[in-house]
Coordinates of C-alpha atoms and ligand atoms in Angstrom, one line a residue:
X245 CA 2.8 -28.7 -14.6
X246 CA 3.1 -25.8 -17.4
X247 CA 4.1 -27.5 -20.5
X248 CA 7.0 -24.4 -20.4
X249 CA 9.7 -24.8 -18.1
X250 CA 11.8 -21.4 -16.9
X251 CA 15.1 -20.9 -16.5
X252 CA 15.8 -19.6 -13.1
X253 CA 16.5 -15.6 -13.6
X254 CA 17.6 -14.6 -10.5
X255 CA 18.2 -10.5 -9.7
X256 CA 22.0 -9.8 -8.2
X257 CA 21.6 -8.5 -4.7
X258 CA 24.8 -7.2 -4.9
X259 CA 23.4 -3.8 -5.7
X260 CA 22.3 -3.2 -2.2
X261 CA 24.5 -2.8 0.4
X262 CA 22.6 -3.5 3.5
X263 CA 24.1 -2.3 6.6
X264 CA 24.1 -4.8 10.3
X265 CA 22.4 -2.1 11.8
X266 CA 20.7 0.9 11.0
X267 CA 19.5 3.9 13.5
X268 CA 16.7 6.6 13.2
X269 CA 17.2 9.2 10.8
X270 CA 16.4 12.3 12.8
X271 CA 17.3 15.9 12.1
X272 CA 19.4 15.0 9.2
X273 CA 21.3 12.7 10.6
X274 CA 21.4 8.7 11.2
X275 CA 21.1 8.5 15.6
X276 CA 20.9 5.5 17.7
X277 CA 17.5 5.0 19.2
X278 CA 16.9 4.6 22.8
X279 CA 14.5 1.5 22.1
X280 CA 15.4 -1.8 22.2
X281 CA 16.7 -2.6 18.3
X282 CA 14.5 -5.0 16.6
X283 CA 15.2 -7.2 13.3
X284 CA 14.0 -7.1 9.8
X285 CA 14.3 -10.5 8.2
X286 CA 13.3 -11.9 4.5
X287 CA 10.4 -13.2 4.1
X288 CA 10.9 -15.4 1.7
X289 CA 14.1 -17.2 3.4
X290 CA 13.7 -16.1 7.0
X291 CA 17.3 -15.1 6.8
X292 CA 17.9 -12.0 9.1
X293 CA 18.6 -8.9 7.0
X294 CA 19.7 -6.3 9.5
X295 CA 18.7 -4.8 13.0
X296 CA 17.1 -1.3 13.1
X297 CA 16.8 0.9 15.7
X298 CA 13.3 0.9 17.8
X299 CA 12.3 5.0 18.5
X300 CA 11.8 5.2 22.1
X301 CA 9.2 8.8 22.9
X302 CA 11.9 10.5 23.8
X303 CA 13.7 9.7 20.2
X304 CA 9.8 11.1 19.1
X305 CA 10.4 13.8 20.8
X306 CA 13.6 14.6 19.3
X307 CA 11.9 13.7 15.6
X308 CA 9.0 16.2 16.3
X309 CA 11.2 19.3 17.7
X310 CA 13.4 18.9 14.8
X311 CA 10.6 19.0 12.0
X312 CA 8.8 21.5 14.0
X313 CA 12.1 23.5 13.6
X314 CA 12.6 22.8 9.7
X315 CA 9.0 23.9 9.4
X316 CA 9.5 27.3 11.2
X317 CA 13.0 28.4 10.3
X318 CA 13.8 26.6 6.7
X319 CA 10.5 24.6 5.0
X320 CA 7.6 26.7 6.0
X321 CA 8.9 30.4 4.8
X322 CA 11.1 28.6 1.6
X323 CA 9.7 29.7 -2.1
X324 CA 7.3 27.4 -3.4
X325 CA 9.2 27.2 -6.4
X326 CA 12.4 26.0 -4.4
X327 CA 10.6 23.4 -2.4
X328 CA 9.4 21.9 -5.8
X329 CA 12.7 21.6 -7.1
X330 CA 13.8 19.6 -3.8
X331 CA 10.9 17.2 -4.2
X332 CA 11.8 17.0 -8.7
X333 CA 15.5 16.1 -7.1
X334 CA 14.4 13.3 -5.1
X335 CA 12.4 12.3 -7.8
X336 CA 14.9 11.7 -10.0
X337 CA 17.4 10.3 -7.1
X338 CA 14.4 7.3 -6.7
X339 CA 15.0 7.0 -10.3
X340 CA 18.5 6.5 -10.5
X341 CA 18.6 4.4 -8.0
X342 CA 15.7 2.4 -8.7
X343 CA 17.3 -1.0 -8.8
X344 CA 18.9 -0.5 -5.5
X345 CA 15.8 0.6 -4.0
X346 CA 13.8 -2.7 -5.6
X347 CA 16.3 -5.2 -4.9
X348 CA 15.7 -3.8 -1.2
X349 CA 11.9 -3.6 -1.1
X350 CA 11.6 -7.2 -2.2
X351 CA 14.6 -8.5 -0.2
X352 CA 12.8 -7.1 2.6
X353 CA 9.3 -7.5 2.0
X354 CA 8.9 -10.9 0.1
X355 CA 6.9 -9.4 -3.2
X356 CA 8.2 -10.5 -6.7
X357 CA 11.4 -8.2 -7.8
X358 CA 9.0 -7.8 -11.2
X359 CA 6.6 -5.8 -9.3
X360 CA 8.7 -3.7 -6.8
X361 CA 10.9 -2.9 -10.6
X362 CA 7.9 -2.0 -12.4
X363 CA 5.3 -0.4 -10.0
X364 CA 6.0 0.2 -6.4
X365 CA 9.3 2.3 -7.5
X366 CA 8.6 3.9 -11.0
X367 CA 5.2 4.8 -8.8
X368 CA 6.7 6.2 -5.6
X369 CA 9.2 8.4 -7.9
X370 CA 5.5 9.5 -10.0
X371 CA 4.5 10.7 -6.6
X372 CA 7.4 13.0 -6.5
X373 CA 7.6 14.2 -10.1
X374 CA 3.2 14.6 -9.8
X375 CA 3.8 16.4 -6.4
X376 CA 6.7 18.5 -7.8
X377 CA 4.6 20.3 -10.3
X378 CA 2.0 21.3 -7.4
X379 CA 4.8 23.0 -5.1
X380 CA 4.2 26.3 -6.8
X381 CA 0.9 26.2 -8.1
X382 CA -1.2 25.5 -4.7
X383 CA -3.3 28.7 -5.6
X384 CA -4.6 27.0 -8.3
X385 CA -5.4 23.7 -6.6
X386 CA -9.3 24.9 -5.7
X387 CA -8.5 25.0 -2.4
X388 CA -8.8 28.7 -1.8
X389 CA -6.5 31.6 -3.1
X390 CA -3.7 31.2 -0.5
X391 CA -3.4 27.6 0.8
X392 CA -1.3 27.4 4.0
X393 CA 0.8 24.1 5.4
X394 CA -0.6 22.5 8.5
X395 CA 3.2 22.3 9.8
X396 CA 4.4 19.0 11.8
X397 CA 3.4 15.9 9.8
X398 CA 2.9 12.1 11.6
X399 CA 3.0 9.6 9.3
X400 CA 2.4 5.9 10.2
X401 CA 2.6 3.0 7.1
X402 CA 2.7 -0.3 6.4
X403 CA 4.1 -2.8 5.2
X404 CA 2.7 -4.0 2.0
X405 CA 3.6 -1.1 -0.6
X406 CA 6.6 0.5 1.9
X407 CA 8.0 2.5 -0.4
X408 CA 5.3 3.7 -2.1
X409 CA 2.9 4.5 0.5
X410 CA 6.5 6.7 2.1
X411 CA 5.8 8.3 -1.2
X412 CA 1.9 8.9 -1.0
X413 CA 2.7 10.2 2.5
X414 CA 6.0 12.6 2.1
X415 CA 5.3 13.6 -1.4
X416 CA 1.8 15.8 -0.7
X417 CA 2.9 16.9 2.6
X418 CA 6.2 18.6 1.0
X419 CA 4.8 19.7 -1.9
X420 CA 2.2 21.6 0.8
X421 CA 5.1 23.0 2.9
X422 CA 4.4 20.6 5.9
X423 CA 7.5 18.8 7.2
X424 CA 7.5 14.8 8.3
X425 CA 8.3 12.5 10.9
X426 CA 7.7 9.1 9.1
X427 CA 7.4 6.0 10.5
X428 CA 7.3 2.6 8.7
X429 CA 6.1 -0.4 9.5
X430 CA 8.5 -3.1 11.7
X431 CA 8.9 -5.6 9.4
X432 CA 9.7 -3.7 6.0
X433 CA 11.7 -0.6 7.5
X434 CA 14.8 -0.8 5.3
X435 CA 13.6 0.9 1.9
X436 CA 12.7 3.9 4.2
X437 CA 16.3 4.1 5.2
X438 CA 17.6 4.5 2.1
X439 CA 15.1 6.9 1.3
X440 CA 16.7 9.1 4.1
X441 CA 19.9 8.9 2.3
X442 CA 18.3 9.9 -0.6
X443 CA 17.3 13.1 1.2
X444 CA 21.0 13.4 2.1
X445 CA 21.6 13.1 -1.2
X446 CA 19.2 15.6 -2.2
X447 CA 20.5 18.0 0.1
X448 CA 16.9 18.6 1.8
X449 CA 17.3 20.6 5.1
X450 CA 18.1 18.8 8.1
X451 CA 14.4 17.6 9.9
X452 CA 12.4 18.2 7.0
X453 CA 12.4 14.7 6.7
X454 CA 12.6 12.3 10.0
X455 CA 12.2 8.5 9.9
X456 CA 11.6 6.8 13.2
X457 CA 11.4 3.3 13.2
X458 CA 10.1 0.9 15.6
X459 CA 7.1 -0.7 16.5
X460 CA 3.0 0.1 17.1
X461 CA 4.3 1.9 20.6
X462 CA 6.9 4.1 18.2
X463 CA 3.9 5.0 16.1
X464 CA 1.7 6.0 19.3
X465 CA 4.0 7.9 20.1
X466 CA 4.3 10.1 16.8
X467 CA 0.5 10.3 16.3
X468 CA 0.0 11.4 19.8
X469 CA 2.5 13.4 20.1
X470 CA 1.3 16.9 21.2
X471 CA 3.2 19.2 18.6
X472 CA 1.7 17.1 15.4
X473 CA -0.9 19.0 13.2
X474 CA -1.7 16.4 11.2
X475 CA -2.3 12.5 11.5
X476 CA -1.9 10.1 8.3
X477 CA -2.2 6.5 9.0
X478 CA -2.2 3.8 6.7
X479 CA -2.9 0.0 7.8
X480 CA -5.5 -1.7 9.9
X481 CA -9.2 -0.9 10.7
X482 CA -8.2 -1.8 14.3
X483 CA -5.2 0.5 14.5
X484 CA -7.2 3.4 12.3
X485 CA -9.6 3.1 14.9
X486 CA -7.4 3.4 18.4
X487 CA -5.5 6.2 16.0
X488 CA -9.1 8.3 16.0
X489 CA -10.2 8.2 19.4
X490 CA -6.2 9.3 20.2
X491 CA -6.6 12.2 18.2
X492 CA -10.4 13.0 18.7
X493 CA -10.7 16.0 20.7
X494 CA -7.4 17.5 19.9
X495 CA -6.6 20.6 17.1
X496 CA -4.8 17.4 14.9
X497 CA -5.9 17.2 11.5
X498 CA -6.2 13.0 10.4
X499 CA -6.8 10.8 7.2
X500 CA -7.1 7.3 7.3
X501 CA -6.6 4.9 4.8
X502 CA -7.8 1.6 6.4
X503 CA -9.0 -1.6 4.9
X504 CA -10.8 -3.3 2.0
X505 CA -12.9 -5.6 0.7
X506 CA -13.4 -5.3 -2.7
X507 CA -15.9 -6.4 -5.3
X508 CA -14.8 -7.1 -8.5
X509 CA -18.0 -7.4 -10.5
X510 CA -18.2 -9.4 -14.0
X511 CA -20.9 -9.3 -16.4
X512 CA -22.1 -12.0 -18.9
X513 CA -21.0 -9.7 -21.6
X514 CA -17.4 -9.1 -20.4
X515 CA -14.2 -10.5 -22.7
X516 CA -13.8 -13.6 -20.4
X517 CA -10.3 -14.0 -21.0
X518 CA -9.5 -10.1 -20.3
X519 CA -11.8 -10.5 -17.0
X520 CA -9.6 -13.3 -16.2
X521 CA -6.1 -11.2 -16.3
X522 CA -8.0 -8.5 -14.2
X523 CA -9.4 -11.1 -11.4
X524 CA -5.8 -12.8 -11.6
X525 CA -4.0 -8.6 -10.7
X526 CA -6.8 -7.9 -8.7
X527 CA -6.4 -10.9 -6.0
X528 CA -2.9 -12.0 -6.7
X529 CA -1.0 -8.9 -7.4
X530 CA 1.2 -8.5 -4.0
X531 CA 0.5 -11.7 -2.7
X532 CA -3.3 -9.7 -2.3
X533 CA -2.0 -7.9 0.3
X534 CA -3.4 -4.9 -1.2
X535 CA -6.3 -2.9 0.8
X536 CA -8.1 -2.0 -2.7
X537 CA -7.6 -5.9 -4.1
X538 CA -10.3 -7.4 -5.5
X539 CA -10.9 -10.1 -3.1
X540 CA -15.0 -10.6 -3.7
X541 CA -15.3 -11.6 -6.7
X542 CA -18.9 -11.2 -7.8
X543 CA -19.6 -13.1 -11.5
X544 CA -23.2 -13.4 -13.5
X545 CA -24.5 -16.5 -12.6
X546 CA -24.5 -18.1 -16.5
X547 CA -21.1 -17.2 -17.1
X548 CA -19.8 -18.1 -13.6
X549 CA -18.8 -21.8 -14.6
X550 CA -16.6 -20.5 -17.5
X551 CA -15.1 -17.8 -15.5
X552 CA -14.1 -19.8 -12.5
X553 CA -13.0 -22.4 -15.2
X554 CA -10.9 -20.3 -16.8
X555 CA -9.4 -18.7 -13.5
X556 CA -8.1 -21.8 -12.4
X557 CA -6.4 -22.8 -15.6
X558 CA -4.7 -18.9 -15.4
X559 CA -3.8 -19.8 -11.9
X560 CA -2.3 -23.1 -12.5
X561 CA 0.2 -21.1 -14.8
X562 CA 1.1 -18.3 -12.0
X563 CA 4.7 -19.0 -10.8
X564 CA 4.9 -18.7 -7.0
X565 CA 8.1 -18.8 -5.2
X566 CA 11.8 -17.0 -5.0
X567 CA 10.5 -13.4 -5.4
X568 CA 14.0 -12.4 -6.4
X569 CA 13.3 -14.5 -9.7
X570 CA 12.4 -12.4 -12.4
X571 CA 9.5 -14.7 -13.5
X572 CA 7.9 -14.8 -10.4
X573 CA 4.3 -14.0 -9.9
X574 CA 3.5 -14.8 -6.1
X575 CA 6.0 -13.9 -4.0
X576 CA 6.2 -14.7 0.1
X577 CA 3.9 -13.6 2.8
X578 CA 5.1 -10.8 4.7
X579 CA 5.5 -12.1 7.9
X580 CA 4.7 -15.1 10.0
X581 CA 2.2 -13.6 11.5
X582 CA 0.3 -12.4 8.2
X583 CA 0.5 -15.8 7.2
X584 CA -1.1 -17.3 10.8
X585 CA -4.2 -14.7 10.0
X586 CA -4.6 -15.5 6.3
X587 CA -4.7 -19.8 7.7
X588 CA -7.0 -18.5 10.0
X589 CA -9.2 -16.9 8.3
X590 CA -9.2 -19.5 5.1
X591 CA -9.9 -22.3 8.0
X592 CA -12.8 -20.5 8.7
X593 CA -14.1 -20.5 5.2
X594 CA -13.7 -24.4 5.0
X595 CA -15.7 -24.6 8.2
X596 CA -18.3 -22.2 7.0
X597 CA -19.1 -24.6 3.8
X598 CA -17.2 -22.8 1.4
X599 CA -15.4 -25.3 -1.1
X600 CA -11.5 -24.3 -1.6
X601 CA -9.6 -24.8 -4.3
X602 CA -5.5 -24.5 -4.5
X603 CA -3.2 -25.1 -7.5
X604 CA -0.5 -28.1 -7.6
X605 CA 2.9 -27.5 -6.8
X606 CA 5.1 -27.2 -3.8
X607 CA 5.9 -24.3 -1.9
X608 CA 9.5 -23.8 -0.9
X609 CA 10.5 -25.0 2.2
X610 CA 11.8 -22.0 4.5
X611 CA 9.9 -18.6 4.5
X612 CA 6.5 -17.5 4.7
X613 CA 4.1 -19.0 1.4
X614 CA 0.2 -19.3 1.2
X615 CA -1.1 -20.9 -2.3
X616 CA -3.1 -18.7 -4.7
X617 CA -6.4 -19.4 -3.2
X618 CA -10.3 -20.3 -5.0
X619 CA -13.5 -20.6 -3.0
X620 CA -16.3 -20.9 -4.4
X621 CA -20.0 -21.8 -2.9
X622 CA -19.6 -18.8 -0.5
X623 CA -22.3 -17.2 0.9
X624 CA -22.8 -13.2 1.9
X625 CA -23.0 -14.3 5.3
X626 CA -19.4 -15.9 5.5
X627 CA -16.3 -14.4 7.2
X628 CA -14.2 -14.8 4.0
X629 CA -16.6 -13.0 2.3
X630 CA -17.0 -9.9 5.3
X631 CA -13.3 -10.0 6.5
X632 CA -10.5 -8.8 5.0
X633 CA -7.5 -11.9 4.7
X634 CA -5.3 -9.7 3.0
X635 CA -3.3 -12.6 1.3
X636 CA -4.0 -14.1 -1.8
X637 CA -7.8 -15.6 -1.6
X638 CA -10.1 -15.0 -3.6
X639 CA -14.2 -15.7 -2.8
X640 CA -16.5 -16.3 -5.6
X641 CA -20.4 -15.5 -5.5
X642 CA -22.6 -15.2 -8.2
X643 CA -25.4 -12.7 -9.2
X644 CA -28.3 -12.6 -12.0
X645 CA -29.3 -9.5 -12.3
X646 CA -27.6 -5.8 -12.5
X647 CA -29.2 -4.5 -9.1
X648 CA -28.1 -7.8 -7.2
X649 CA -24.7 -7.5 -8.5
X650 CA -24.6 -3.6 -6.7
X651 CA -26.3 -4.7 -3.6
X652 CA -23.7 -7.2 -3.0
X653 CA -21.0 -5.2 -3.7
X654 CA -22.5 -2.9 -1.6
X655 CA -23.1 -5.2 1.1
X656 CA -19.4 -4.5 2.8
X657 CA -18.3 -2.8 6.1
X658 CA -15.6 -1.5 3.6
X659 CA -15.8 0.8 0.5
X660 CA -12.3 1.5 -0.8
X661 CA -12.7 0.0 -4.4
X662 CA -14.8 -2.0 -6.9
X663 CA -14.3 -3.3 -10.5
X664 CA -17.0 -4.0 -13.4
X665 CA -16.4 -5.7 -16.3
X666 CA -18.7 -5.4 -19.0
X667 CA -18.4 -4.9 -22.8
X668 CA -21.4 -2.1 -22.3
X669 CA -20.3 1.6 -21.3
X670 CA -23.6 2.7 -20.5
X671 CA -24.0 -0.2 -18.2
X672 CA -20.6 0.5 -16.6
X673 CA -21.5 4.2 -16.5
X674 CA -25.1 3.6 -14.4
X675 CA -23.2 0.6 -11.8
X676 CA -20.1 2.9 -11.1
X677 CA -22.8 5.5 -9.9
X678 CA -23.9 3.0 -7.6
X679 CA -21.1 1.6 -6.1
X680 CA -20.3 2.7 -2.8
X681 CA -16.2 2.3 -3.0
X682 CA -13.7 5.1 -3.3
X683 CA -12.2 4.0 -6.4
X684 CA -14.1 2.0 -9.4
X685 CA -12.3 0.6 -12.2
X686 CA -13.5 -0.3 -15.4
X687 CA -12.3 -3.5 -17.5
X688 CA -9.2 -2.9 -15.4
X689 CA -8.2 -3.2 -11.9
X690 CA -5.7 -2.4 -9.1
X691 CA -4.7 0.7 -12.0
X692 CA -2.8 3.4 -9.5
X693 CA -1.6 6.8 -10.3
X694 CA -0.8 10.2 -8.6
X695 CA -3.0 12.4 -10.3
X696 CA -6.1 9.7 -9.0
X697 CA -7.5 10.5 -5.7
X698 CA -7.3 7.3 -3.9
X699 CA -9.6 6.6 -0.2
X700 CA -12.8 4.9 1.2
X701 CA -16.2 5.1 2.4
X702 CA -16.9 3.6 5.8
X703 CA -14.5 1.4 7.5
X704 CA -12.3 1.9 5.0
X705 CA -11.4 5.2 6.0
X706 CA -12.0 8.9 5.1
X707 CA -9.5 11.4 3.3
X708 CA -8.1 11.4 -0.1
X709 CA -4.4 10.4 -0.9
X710 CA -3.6 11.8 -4.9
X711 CA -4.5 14.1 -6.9
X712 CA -5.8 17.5 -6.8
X713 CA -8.1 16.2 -3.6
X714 CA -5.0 14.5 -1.8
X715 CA -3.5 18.2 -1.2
X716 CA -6.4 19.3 0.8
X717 CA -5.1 17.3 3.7
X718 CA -2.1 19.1 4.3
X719 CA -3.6 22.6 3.5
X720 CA -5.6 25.4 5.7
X721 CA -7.5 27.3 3.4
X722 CA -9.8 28.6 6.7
X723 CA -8.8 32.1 7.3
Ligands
NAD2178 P1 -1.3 -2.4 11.6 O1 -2.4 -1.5 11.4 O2 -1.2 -3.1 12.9 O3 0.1 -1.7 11.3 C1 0.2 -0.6 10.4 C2 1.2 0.4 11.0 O4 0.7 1.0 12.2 C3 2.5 -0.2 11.3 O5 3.5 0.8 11.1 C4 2.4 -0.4 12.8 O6 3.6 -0.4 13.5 C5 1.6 0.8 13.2 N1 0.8 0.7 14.5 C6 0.4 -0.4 15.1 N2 -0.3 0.0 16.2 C7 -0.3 1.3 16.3 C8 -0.8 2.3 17.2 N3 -1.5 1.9 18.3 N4 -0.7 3.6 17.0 C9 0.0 4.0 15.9 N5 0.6 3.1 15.0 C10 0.4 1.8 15.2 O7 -1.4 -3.5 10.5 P2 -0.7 -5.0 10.6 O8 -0.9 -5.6 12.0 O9 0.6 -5.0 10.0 O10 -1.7 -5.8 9.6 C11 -3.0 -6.2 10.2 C12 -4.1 -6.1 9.2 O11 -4.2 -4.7 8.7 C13 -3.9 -6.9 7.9 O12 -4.3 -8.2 8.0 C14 -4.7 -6.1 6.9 O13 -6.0 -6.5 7.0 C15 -4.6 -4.7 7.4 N6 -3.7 -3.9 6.7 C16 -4.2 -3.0 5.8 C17 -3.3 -2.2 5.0 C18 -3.8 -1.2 4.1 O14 -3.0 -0.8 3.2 N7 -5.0 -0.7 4.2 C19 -1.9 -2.3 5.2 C20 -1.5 -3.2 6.1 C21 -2.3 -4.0 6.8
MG2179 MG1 11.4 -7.6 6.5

C-alpha cells in the first residue's frame, strides 16, 4: 500500500465518437469489405468497441490499383514542395485532434491514456512535421542527386504503438513520393481509421492513402500482392520471416522491423536511483510490449542487491489498472491471447529455476492484466532470458566485469537496442562500440525521435525506420 492514495482521474471518452462499424478506406473513400467483419474490443474491459471490415484479395486488389493510380497520375509527378505541405497538413490535423486520437488508441489498445497523450501522438505527428521538411530536400538526403519513389507501398503493423508505427510507415514513404496501402493490426484497427479521415480532412488525393483492415490473410495479401514495390513489416520474427521468403525472388524492395531482447546494462558507478527510473520505462513503459524494451536487465554484480532492492520498492509504487485514469502506469494487455503467451512464457521461467517476484495488489476483474514482473537467479541459458515475452517482465543477471557485461548483452538472437548506465563517458563511449543492437542509449532508455534511425541486427530485422537513413527505403538512387 502507497502511503498516498489517488483520486480516480478518469479521461471523458466522450471525445470520440466511435462508429458500430467501420469499412476499408480505399481510394478515398470508406467501402465495405468483402471479408467477413471482425471486432475490436477494449482490452482493459472486454467491452466490444466496434466491428471493422475484414479486406478480402480482391478488396487488396482494389487498394493496390488505386495507389498504383495516385502514384502515376497525381503523387508521383506532384512538386516536392506540394507533397510536403500535404504531409505539414496532416501534421498539424494529428495535432488538433490529439485528444480524440488518444482517447481512441487507449480505448482500443489498453495502454495508460498518459502515454498515448504524451508520446505515441505528439510522436506520430513528429513523424509528419520531421518528414515534412524532407519532401523537397531529397537531393540533399546523401542518397544520390535525384532520388526516385519506389511507387506502391505495403505496409503491415502492429498493435502495440498503432498510431505511431502508421506514422513511421506513411510519413517516409510520402515524404519519398511512394503511395500506401496500410494495413493495421486486428485488434487495434480503429486509430487507423480515423487517420483516414484525417487524410479526408487534409484533402490528400484519393488512393494516396489506403487502409485495409483485417487479419494475417489481409496482410498476405498486400505484401504479396504483385503490383507492390516495396514491403515494410512491423511485428513478429515469425511473420517477418514467412514475409521474406514471400517476397524473396521478386523485384519488391522489404524492411523489417521484428523483435527484441534488450539488454539494459548497469554499472557500479551509475546514479542507482536514476538507473532505477530507466529499468522502470525500459520494462514497464507499454505494458513492455515494446520490441526495443529493456527486458534483460544486466547489473554489476556488487551493486545488484541495491538495484533490485530498489526496483521493487519503485515497482510497488507503479499504479496498474483503468488505463483511461490519468495516473495510471500499467495499463491492460493487448489481447487475450498476448496475455496466454506472456503466462506461458513466465511459467516457463518458474520451471526453469528462476525465482519471480510480483507486487501486492489486485488486478481488476474483467479485461486482460499481467503484474509488473521481477525474476531474478536467471541464467543465460533460460527461455525468459532468450525469448522475447513482450509484456511487462523483466529478467535480472549479473556481471563483474566490463567484457562480461558486453558478451552477455551480446549473447541474443536479437539486436534492436541496449542501454548502459554508468557515471563514466569514456566507459559508455568504448561499450556502445561494442554492443551489437541497432539503438544504444545512454543513462536513458526507450528515448524515440524521428530524426533517430531506428532497426536491428539479426533476428531483429534489417532496414532503418527515421532519420536521414529511414528515407533510403523508399528511394532508388540506382540509375
Ligand atoms: P504478428 O507478427 O503476428 O502481427 C503483426 C502484423 O502482421 C499484424 O498486422 C498481423 O495481422 C500481420 N500478419 C500476421 N500474419 C501475417 C502474414 N502471414 N503476412 C502478412 N501479415 C501478417 O504479431 P502478433 O501475433 O500480434 O504478436 C506476436 C509476437 O510478435 C509478440 O509476442 C511479440 O513478440 C512480437 N511483436 C513484435 C512487435 C514489434 O514491434 N517488433 C510488435 C508486435 C508483436
Ligand atoms: Mg482493440
Amino acid at each position: 500500500m502507497s502511503i498516498f492514495e489517488y483520486a480516480p482521474a478518469p479521461e471523458s471518452r466522450s471525445i470520440v465518437d466511435i462508429r458500430p462499424s467501420y469499412g476499408l478506406f480505399v481510394d478515398g473513400e470508406f467501402a465495405d469489405g468483402t471479408g467477413t467483419p471482425f471486432k475490436t474490443v477494449n482490452p482493459a474491459t472486454e467491452e466490444v468497441l466496434s466491428e471493422v471490415a475484414t479486406g478480402s484479395d480482391a478488396d487488396v486488389d482494389r487498394a493496390v490499383r488505386a495507389a498504383r493510380r495516385a502514384f502515376t497520375r497525381v503523387w508521383g509527378p506532384m512538386r516536392p514542395a506540394d507533397r510536403g505541405k500535404y504531409l505539414f497538413r496532416i501534421a498539424r490535423l494529428l495535432q488538433e485532434r490529439a485528444r480524440e486520437f488518444a482517447v481512441l488508441e487507449t480505448l482500443d489498445n489498453g495502454k495508460p491514456i498518459r502515454e498515448s497523450r504524451d508520446v505515441d501522438v505528439p510522436l506520430a505527428a513528429a513523424h509528419f512535421f520531421y518528414h515534412a521538411g524532407w519532401a523537397d530536400k531529397l537531393e540533399h538526403a546523401g542518397l544520390g542527386p535525384a532520388p526516385r519513389p519506389l511507387g506502391v507501398a505495403g505496409q503491415v503493423i502492429p498493435w502495440n504503438f498503432p498510431l505511431l508505427m502508421l506514422a513511421w510507415k506513411v510519413a517516409p514513404a510520402l515524404a519519398t513520393g511512394n503511395t500506401v496501402v496500410l494495413k493495421p493490426a486486428e485488434t487495434t484497427p480503429l486509430t487507423a481509421l480515423l487517420f483516414a479521415e484525417i487524410c479526408q480532412q487534409a484533402d490528400l488525393p484519393p488512393g494516396v492513402v489506403n487502409i485495409v483492415t483485417g487479419a494475417g490473410e489481409t496482410g498476405r495479401a498486400v505484401i504479396s500482392h504483385p503490383d507492390v514495390d516495396k514491403v515494410a513489416f512491423t511485428g513478429s520474427t515469425e511473420v517477418g520471416r514467412a514475409i521474406a521468403r514471400a517476397v524473396a525472388g521478386t523485384e519488391k524492395r522489404l524492411t523489417l522491423e521484428l523483435g527484441g531482447k534488450a539488454a539494459n546494462i548497469v554499472f557500479d558507478d551509475a546514479p542507482i536511483d536514476e538507473a532505477v527510473e530507466g529499468i522502470v520505462r525500459g520494462i514497464f513503459f507499454n505494458q513492455g510490449h515494446v520490441c526495443c524494451a529493456g527486458s534483460r536487465l544486466l547489473v554489476q554484480e556488487s551493486v545488484h542487491d541495491d538495484v533490485v532492492a530498489s526496483l521493487q520498492r519503485r515497482i510497488g509504487t507503479l499504479r496498474v489498472g483503468d488505463p483511461m485514469d490519468k495516473n495510471t502506469d500499467l495499463g491492460a494487455i493487448n489481447s487475450a491471447e498476448q496475455l496466454a503467451r506472456i503466462r506461458d512464457l513466465t511459467a516457463y521461467g518458474e520451471t526453469e529455476g528462476a525465482t519471480c517476484w510480483q507486487p501486492e495488489g489486485d488486478l481488476p476483474d474483467r479485461g486482460f492484466w499481467f503484474k509488473p514482473t521481477v525474476f531474478t537467479d536467471v541464467s543465460p541459458a533460460h527461455r525468459i532470458a532468450r525469448d522475447e515475452v513482450f509484456g511487462p517482465v523483466l529478467s535480472v543477471m549479473t556481471f563483474r566485469t566490463p567484457d562480461e557485461a558486453v558478451a552477455k548483452a551480446n549473447n541474443s538472437t536479437y539486436g534492436l537496442s541496449a542501454g548502459v548506465w554508468s557515471e563514466k563517458g569514456s566507459r559508455i563511449l568504448k561499450i556502445t562500440d561494442q554492443l551489437r543492437a541497432g539503438v544504444v542509449w545512454a543513462n536513458t532508455f526507450n528515448e524515440l525521435d524521428p530524426t533517430s534511425p531506428f532497426g536491428g541486427y539479426k533476428q531483429s530485422g534489417y532496414g532503418r525506420e527515421g532519420g536521414r537513413q529511414g528515407l533510403s527505403a523508399y528511394l532508388r538512387s540506382d540509375f
